[in-house]
Tab-separated table of C-alpha atoms in Angstrom:
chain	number	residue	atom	x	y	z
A	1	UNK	CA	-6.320	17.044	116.281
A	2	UNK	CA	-6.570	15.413	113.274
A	3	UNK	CA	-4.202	13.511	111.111
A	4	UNK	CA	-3.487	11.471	108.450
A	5	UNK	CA	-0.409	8.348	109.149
A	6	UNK	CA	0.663	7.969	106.375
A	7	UNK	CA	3.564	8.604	103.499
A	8	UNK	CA	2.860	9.814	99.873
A	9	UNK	CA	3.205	5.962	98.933
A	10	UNK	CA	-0.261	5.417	101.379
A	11	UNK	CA	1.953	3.235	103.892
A	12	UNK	CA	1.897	3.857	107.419
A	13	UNK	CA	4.673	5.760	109.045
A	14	UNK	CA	7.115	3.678	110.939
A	15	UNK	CA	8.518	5.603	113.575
A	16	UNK	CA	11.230	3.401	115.458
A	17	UNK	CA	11.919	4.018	119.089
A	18	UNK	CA	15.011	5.296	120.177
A	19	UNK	CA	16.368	5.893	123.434
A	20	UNK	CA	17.482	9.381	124.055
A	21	UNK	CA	21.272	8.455	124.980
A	22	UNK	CA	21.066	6.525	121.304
A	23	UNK	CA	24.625	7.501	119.678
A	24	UNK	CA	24.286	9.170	116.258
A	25	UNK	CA	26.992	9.588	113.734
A	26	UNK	CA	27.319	13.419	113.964
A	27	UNK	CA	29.001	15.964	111.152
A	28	UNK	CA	32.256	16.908	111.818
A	29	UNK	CA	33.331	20.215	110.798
A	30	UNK	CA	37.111	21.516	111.879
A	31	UNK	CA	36.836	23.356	115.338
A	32	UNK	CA	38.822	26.951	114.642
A	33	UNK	CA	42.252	27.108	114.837
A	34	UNK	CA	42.501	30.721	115.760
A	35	UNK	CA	40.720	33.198	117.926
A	36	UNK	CA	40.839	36.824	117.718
A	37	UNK	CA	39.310	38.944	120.600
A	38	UNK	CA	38.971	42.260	121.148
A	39	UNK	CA	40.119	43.360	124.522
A	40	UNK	CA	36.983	44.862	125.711
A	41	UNK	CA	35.427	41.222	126.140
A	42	UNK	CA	38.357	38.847	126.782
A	43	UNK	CA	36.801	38.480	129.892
A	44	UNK	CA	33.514	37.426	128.596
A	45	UNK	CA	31.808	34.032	129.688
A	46	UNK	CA	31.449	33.142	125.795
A	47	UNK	CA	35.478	33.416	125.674
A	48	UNK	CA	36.060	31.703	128.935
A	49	UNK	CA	33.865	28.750	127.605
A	50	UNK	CA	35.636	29.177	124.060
A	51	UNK	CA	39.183	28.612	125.948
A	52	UNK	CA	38.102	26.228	127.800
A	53	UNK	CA	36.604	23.977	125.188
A	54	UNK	CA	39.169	24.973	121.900
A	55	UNK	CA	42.379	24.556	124.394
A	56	UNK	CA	44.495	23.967	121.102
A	57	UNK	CA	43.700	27.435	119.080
A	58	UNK	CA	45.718	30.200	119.200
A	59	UNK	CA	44.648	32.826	120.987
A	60	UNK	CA	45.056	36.786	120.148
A	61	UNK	CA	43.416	39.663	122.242
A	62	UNK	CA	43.569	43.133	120.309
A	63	UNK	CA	41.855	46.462	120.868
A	64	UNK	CA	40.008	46.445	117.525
A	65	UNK	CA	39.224	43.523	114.967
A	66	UNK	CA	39.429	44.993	111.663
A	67	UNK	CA	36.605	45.238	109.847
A	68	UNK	CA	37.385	44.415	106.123
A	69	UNK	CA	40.105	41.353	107.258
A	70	UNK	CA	41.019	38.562	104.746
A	71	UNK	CA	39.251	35.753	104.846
A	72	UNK	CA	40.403	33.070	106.718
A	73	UNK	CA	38.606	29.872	107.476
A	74	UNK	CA	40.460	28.887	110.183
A	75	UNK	CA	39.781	32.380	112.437
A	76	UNK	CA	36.781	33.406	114.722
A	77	UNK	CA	36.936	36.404	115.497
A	78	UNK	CA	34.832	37.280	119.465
A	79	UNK	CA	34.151	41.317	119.601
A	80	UNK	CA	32.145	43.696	121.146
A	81	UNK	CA	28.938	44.217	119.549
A	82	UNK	CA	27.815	48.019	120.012
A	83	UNK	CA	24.063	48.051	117.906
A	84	UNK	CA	20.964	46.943	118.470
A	85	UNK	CA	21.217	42.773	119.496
A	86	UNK	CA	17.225	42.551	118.948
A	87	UNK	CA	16.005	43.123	115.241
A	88	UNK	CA	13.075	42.638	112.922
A	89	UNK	CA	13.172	40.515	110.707
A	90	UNK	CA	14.533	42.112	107.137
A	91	UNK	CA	10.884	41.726	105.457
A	92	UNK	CA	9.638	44.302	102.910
A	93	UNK	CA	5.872	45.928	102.535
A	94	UNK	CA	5.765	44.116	99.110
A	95	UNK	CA	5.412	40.806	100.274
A	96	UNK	CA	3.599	39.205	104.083
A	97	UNK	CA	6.031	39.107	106.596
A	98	UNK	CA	5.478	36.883	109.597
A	99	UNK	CA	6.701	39.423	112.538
A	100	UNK	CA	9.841	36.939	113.495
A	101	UNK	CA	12.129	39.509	115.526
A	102	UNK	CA	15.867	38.270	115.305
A	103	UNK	CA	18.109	37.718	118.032
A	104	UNK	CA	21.665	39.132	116.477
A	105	UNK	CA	24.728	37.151	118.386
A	106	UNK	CA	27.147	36.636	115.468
A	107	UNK	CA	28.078	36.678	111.495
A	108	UNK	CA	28.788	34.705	109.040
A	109	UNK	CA	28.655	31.150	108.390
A	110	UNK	CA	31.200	27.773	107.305
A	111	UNK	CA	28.869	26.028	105.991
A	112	UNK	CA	29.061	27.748	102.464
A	113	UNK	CA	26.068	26.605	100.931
A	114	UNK	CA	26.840	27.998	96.982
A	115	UNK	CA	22.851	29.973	97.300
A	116	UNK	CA	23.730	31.203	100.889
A	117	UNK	CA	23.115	35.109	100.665
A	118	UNK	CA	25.576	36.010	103.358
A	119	UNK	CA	27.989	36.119	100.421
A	120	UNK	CA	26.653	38.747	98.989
A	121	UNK	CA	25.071	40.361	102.025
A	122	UNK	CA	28.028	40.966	104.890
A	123	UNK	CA	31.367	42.513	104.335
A	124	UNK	CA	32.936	40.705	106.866
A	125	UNK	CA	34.420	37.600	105.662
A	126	UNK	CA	35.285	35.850	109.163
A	127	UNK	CA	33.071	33.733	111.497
A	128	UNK	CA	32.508	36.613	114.075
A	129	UNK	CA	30.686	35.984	117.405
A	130	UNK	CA	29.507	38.367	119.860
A	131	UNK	CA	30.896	38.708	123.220
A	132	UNK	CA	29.172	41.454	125.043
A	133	UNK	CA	26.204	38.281	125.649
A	134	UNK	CA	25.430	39.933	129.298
A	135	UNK	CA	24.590	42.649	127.137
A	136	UNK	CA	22.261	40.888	125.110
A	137	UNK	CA	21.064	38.973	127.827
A	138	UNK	CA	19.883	42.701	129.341
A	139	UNK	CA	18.323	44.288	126.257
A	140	UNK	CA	16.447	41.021	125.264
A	141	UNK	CA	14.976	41.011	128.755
A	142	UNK	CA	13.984	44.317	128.675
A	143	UNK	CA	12.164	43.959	125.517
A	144	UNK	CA	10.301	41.084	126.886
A	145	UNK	CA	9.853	41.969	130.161
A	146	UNK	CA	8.715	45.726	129.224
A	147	UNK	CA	5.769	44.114	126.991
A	148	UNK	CA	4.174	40.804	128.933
A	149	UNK	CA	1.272	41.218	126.631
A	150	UNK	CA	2.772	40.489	123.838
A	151	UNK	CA	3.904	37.330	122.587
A	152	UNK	CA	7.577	36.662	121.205
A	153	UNK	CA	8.980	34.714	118.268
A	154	UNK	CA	12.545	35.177	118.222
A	155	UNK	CA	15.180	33.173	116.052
A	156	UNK	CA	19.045	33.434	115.805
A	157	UNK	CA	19.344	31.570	112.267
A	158	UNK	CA	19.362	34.866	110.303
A	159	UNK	CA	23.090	35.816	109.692
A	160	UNK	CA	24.728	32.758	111.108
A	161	UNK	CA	23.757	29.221	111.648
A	162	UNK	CA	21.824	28.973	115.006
A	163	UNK	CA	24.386	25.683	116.832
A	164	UNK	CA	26.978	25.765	113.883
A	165	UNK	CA	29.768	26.837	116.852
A	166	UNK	CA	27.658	25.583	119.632
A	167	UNK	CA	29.843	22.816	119.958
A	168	UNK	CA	32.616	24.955	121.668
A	169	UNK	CA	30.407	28.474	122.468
A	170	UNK	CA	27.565	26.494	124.461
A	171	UNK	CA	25.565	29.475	123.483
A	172	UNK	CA	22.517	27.415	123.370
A	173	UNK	CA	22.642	26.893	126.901
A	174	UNK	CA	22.025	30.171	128.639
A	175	UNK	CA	19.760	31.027	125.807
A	176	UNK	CA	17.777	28.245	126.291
A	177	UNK	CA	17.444	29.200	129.780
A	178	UNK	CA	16.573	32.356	129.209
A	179	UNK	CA	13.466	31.741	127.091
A	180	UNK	CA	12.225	29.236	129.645
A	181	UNK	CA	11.815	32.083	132.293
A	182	UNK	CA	10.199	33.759	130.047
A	183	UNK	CA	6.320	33.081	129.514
A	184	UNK	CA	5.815	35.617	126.919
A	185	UNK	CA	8.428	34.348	124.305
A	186	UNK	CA	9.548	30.964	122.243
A	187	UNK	CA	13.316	30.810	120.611
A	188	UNK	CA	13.776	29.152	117.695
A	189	UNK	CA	17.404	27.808	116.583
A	190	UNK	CA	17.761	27.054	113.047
A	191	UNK	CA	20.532	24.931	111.902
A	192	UNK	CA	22.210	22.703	108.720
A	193	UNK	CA	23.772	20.708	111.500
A	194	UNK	CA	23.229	18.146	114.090
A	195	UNK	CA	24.994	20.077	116.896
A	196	UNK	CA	22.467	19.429	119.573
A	197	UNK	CA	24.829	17.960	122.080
A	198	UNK	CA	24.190	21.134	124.659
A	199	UNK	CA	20.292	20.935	124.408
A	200	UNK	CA	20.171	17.466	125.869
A	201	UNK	CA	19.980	18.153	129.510
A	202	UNK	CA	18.343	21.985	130.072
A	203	UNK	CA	14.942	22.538	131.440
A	204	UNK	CA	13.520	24.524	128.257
A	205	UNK	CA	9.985	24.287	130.021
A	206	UNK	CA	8.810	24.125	126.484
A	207	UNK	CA	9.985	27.395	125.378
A	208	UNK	CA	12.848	26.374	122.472
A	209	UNK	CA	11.514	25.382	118.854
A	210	UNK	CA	14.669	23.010	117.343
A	211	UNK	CA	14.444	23.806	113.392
A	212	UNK	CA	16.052	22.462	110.648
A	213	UNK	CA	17.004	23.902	106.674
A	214	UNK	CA	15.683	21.217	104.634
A	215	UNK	CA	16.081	19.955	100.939
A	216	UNK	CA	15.822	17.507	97.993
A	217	UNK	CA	18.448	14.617	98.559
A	218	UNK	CA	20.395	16.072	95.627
A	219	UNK	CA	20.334	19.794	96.205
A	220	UNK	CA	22.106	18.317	99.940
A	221	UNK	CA	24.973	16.836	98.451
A	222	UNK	CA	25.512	19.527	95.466
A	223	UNK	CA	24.563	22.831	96.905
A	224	UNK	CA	25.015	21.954	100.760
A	225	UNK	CA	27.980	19.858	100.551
A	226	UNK	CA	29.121	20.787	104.103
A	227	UNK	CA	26.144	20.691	106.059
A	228	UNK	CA	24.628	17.449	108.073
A	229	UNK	CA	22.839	15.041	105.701
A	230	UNK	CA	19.021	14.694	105.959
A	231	UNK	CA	19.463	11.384	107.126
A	232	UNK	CA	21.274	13.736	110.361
A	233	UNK	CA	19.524	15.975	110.628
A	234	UNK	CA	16.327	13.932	111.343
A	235	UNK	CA	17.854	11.792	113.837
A	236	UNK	CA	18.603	14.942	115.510
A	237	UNK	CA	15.025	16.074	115.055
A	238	UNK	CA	13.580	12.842	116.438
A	239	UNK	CA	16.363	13.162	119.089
A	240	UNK	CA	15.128	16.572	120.343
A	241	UNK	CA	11.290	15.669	119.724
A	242	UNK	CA	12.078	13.004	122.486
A	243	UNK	CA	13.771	15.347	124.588
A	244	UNK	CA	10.601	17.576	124.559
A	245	UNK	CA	11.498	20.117	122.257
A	246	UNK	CA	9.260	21.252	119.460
A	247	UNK	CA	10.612	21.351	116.139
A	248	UNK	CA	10.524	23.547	112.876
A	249	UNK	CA	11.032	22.764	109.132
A	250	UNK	CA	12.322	25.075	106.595
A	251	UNK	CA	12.193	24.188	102.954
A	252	UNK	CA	13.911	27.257	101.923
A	253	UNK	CA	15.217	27.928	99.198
A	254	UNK	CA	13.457	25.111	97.097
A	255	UNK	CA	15.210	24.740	93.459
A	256	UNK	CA	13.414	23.659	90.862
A	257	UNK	CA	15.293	20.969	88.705
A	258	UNK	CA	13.480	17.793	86.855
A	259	UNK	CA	13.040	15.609	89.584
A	260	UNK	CA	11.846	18.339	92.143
A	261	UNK	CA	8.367	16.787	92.735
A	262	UNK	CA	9.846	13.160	93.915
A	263	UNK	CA	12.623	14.539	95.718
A	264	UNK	CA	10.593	16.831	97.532
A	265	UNK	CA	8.118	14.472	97.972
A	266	UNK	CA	10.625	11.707	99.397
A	267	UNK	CA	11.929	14.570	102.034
A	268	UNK	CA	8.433	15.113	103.355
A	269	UNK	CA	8.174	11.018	103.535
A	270	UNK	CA	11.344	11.016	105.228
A	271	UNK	CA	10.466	14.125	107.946
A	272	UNK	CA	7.407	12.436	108.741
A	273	UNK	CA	8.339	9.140	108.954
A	274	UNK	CA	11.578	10.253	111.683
A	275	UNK	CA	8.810	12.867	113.907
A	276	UNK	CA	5.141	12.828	114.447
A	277	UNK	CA	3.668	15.867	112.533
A	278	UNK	CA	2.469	16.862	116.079
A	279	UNK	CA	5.355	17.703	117.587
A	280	UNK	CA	6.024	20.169	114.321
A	281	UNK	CA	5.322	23.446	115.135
A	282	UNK	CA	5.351	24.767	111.553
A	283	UNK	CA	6.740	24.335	108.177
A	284	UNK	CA	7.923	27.390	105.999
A	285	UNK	CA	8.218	27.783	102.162
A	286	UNK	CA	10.261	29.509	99.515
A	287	UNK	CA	11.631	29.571	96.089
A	288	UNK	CA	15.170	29.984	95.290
A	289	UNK	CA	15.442	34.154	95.175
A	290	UNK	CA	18.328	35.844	95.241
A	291	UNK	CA	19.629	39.221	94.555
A	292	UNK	CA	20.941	40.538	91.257
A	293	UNK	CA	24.637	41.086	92.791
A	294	UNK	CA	24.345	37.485	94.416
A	295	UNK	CA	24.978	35.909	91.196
A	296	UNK	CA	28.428	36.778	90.186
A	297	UNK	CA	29.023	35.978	93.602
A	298	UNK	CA	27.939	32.077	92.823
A	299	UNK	CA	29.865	31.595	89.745
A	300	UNK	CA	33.048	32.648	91.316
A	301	UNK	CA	32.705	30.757	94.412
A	302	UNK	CA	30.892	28.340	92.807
A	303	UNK	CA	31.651	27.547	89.339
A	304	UNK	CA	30.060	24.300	89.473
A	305	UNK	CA	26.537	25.346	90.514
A	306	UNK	CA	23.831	25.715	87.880
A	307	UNK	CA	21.116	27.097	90.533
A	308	UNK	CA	21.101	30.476	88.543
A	309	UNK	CA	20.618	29.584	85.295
A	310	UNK	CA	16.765	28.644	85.906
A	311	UNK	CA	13.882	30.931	84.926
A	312	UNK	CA	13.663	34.289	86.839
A	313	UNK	CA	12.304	37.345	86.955
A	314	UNK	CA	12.337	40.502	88.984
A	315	UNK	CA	10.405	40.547	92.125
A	316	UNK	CA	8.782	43.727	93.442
A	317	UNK	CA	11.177	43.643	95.766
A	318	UNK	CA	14.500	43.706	93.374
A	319	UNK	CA	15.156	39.772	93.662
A	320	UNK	CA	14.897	37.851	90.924
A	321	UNK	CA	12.299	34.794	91.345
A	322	UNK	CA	11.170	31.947	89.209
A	323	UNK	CA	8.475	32.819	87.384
A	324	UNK	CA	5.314	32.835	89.210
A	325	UNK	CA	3.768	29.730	87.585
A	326	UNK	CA	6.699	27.719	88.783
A	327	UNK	CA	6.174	28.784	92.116
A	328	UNK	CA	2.952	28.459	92.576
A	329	UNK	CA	3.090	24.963	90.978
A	330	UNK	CA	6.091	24.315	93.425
A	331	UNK	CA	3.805	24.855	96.964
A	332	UNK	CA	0.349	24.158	95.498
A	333	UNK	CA	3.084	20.625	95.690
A	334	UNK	CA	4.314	20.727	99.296
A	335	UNK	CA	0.952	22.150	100.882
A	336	UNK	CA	-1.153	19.378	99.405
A	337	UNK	CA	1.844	16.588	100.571
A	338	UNK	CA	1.665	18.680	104.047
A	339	UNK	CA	-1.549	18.042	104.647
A	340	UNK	CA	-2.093	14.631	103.993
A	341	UNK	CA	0.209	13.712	106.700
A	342	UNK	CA	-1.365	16.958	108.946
A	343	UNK	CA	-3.879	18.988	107.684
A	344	UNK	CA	-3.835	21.560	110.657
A	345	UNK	CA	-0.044	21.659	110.423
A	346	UNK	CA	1.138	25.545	110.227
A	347	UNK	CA	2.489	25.860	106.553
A	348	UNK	CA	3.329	29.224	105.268
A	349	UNK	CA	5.097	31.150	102.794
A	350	UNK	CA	8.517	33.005	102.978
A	351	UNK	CA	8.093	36.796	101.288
A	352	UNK	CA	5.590	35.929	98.783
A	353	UNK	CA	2.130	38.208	97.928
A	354	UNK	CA	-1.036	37.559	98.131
A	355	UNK	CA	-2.100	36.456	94.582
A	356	UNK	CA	0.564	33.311	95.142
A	357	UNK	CA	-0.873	32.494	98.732
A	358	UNK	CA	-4.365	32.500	97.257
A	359	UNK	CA	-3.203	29.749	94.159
A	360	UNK	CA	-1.340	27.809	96.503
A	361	UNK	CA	-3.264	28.066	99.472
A	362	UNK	CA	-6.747	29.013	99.030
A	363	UNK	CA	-6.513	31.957	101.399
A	364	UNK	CA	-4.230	34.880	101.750
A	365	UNK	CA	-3.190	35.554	105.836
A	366	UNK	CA	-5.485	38.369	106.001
A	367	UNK	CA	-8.075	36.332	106.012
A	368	UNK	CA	-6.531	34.062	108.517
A	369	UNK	CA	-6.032	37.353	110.893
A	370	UNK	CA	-2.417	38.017	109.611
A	371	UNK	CA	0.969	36.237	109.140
A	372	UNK	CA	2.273	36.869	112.736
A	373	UNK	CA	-0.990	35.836	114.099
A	374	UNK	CA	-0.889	32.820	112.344
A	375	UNK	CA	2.168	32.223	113.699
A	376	UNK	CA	1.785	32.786	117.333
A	377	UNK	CA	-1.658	30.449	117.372
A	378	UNK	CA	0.022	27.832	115.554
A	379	UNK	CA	2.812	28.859	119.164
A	380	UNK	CA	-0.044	28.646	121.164
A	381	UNK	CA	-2.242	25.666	120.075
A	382	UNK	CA	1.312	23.643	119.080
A	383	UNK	CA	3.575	24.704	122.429
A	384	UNK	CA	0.962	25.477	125.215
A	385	UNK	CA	2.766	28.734	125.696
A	386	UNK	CA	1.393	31.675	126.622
A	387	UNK	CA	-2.068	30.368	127.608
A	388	UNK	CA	-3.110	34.331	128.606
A	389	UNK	CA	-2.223	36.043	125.140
């Protein structure tokens, strides 16, 4: 595989060793105070493990959570989930989807990131977890198991952060286990955080891709003020590269502001110069889109933010987007930085057409054989898994 060392300044990368048992200054966010369960899973193993490691909450079992409760940041609420655990990916036919299938085990998220779409998407207010998991454990298996021909890219990251209660749920654990039986099918957990505490010691047999939501320095600190810095969250990359993991990047949603091109440019530097591009499964892209109703949802809980007062327009598929010359200007950007540090690296685009693949890219996936199966070679070439598909 080729490669080019290097950052954007043409000096090698530096990668310092660290052990694996190095310390790191983790994030800190306040455990819950409160925990409301529904009686049909107070015996669960997530609440058992929840007891056991959040000894100080208060603890309420009820026969029904309600379902339009007042927000409170201090309460997680544990219920019995009674849909479908295993979804598709919320894509639409106007844009390429990548085929990601999304592994549903909770709502909502702390982290309150002022572009975060959960606040306009979910009518549940509360961080709610699952805890019917031998449930999900079961239909996830028979998905798989049904279909050994086909290969599996399944996330958690879609309507909560993937380790953002891992800390005291330990979901990670049996998950991670589970997708390391399983040759047929890679996890990935995307996170804000540096919660990886729980992933240091499992067997993943090369099955889990670690990903991180990343950023320009200063969209962290003023649109992502409670999330894990960048400086965190690539310690906890390089952490889980060493640890054998293979690792994901998401720079989604970019914002375009004056400085976008060094910031973003600095962030790539910084990535690369904390993993080795080989280990780095893929890299995603998108522009700051939102939907119409999203916005009055961002000036009242965050009066402060300027991130919709750029230059949109409607997309095709009702969100408003920067206009397209900004976006294609924006990953024309990052692909060209991308490859000088790893020409072969997967990058692709989040929900965008063809005609902005082609400027940015030089090819749109159907020339590449698809989205998806872009996606599962980069799996196959990147991971080793699934030598047989």
């Amino acid at each position: 595989m080729s490669r080019v060392a290097g950052n954007e300044r043409g000096r090698p990368c530096r990668r310092r060793k660290r052990s694996v048992s190095e310390s790191m200054k983790s994030m800190a966010l306040k455990p819950p105070g409160r925990i409301v369960i529904e009686a049909d899973v107070a015996h669960s193993p997530l609440v058992e493990t929840l007891r056991r490691n959040l000894p100080h909450a208060g603890v309420s079992v009820v026969d029904r959570v309600q379902e339009k409760a007042v927000h409170d940041p201090d309460v997680l609420e544990v219920v019995r989930f009674r849909g479908r655990f295993l979804k598709s990916c919320p894509g639409t036919r106007q844009y390429n989807c990548c085929g990601y299938r999304i592994l549903h085990f909770g709502l909502q998220c702390s982290l309150d990131c002022t572009y975060c779409i959960l606040q306009a998407y979910l009518n549940q207010p509360n961080l709610r977890l699952f805890g019917n998991t031998d449930d999900l454990f079961e239909e996830l298996a028979a998905e798989i198991d049904t279909h050994p021909g086909q290969l599996y890219r399944i996330g958690t990251g879609e309507f909560t952060d993937s380790l953002l209660l891992d800390p005291w749920t330990g979901f990670s654990r049996p998950t991670v286990r589970f997708f390391a039986s399983r040759a047929n099918a890679v996890l990935e957990l995307k996170t804000k955080t540096d919660y990886i505490g729980n992933l240091r010691d499992l067997d993943h047999r090369g099955h889990t891709i670690v990903a991180w939501s990343l950023n320009a320095e200063s969209v962290r600190w003023r649109e992502e003020t409670k999330s894990a810095t960048l400086r965190q969250r690539f310690d906890a990359a390089r952490t889980c590269a060493e640890l054998g993991y293979a690792l994901a990047f998401h720079f989604d949603p970019m914002l375009e502001f004056p400085r976008w091109k060094e910031e973003y440019g600095e962030t790539l530097a910084r990535l690369f110069d904390a993993v080795d591009p080989a280990r780095v499964v893929w890299i995603s892209l998108g522009a700051f889109r939102f939907m119409p109703e999203l916005k009055s949802s961002i000036r009242s809980r965050h009066p402060d933010s300027r991130i919709t007062c750029g230059e949109f327009i409607p997309g095709l598929d009702g969100k408003m987007r920067y206009f397209r010359d900004i976006r294609v200007e924006m990953y024309s950007f990052m692909v060209d930085r991308i490859r000088a540090f790893d020409p072969e690296l997967c990058t692709y685009l989040c929900m965008e057409g063809n005609d902005i693949w082609r400027d940015a890219f030089g090819f749109t996936p159907a020339e590449r054989g698809g989205l998806g199966a872009m996606l599962d070679r980069a799996v196959l070439q990147r991971m080793k898994v699934g030598a047989t598909f």
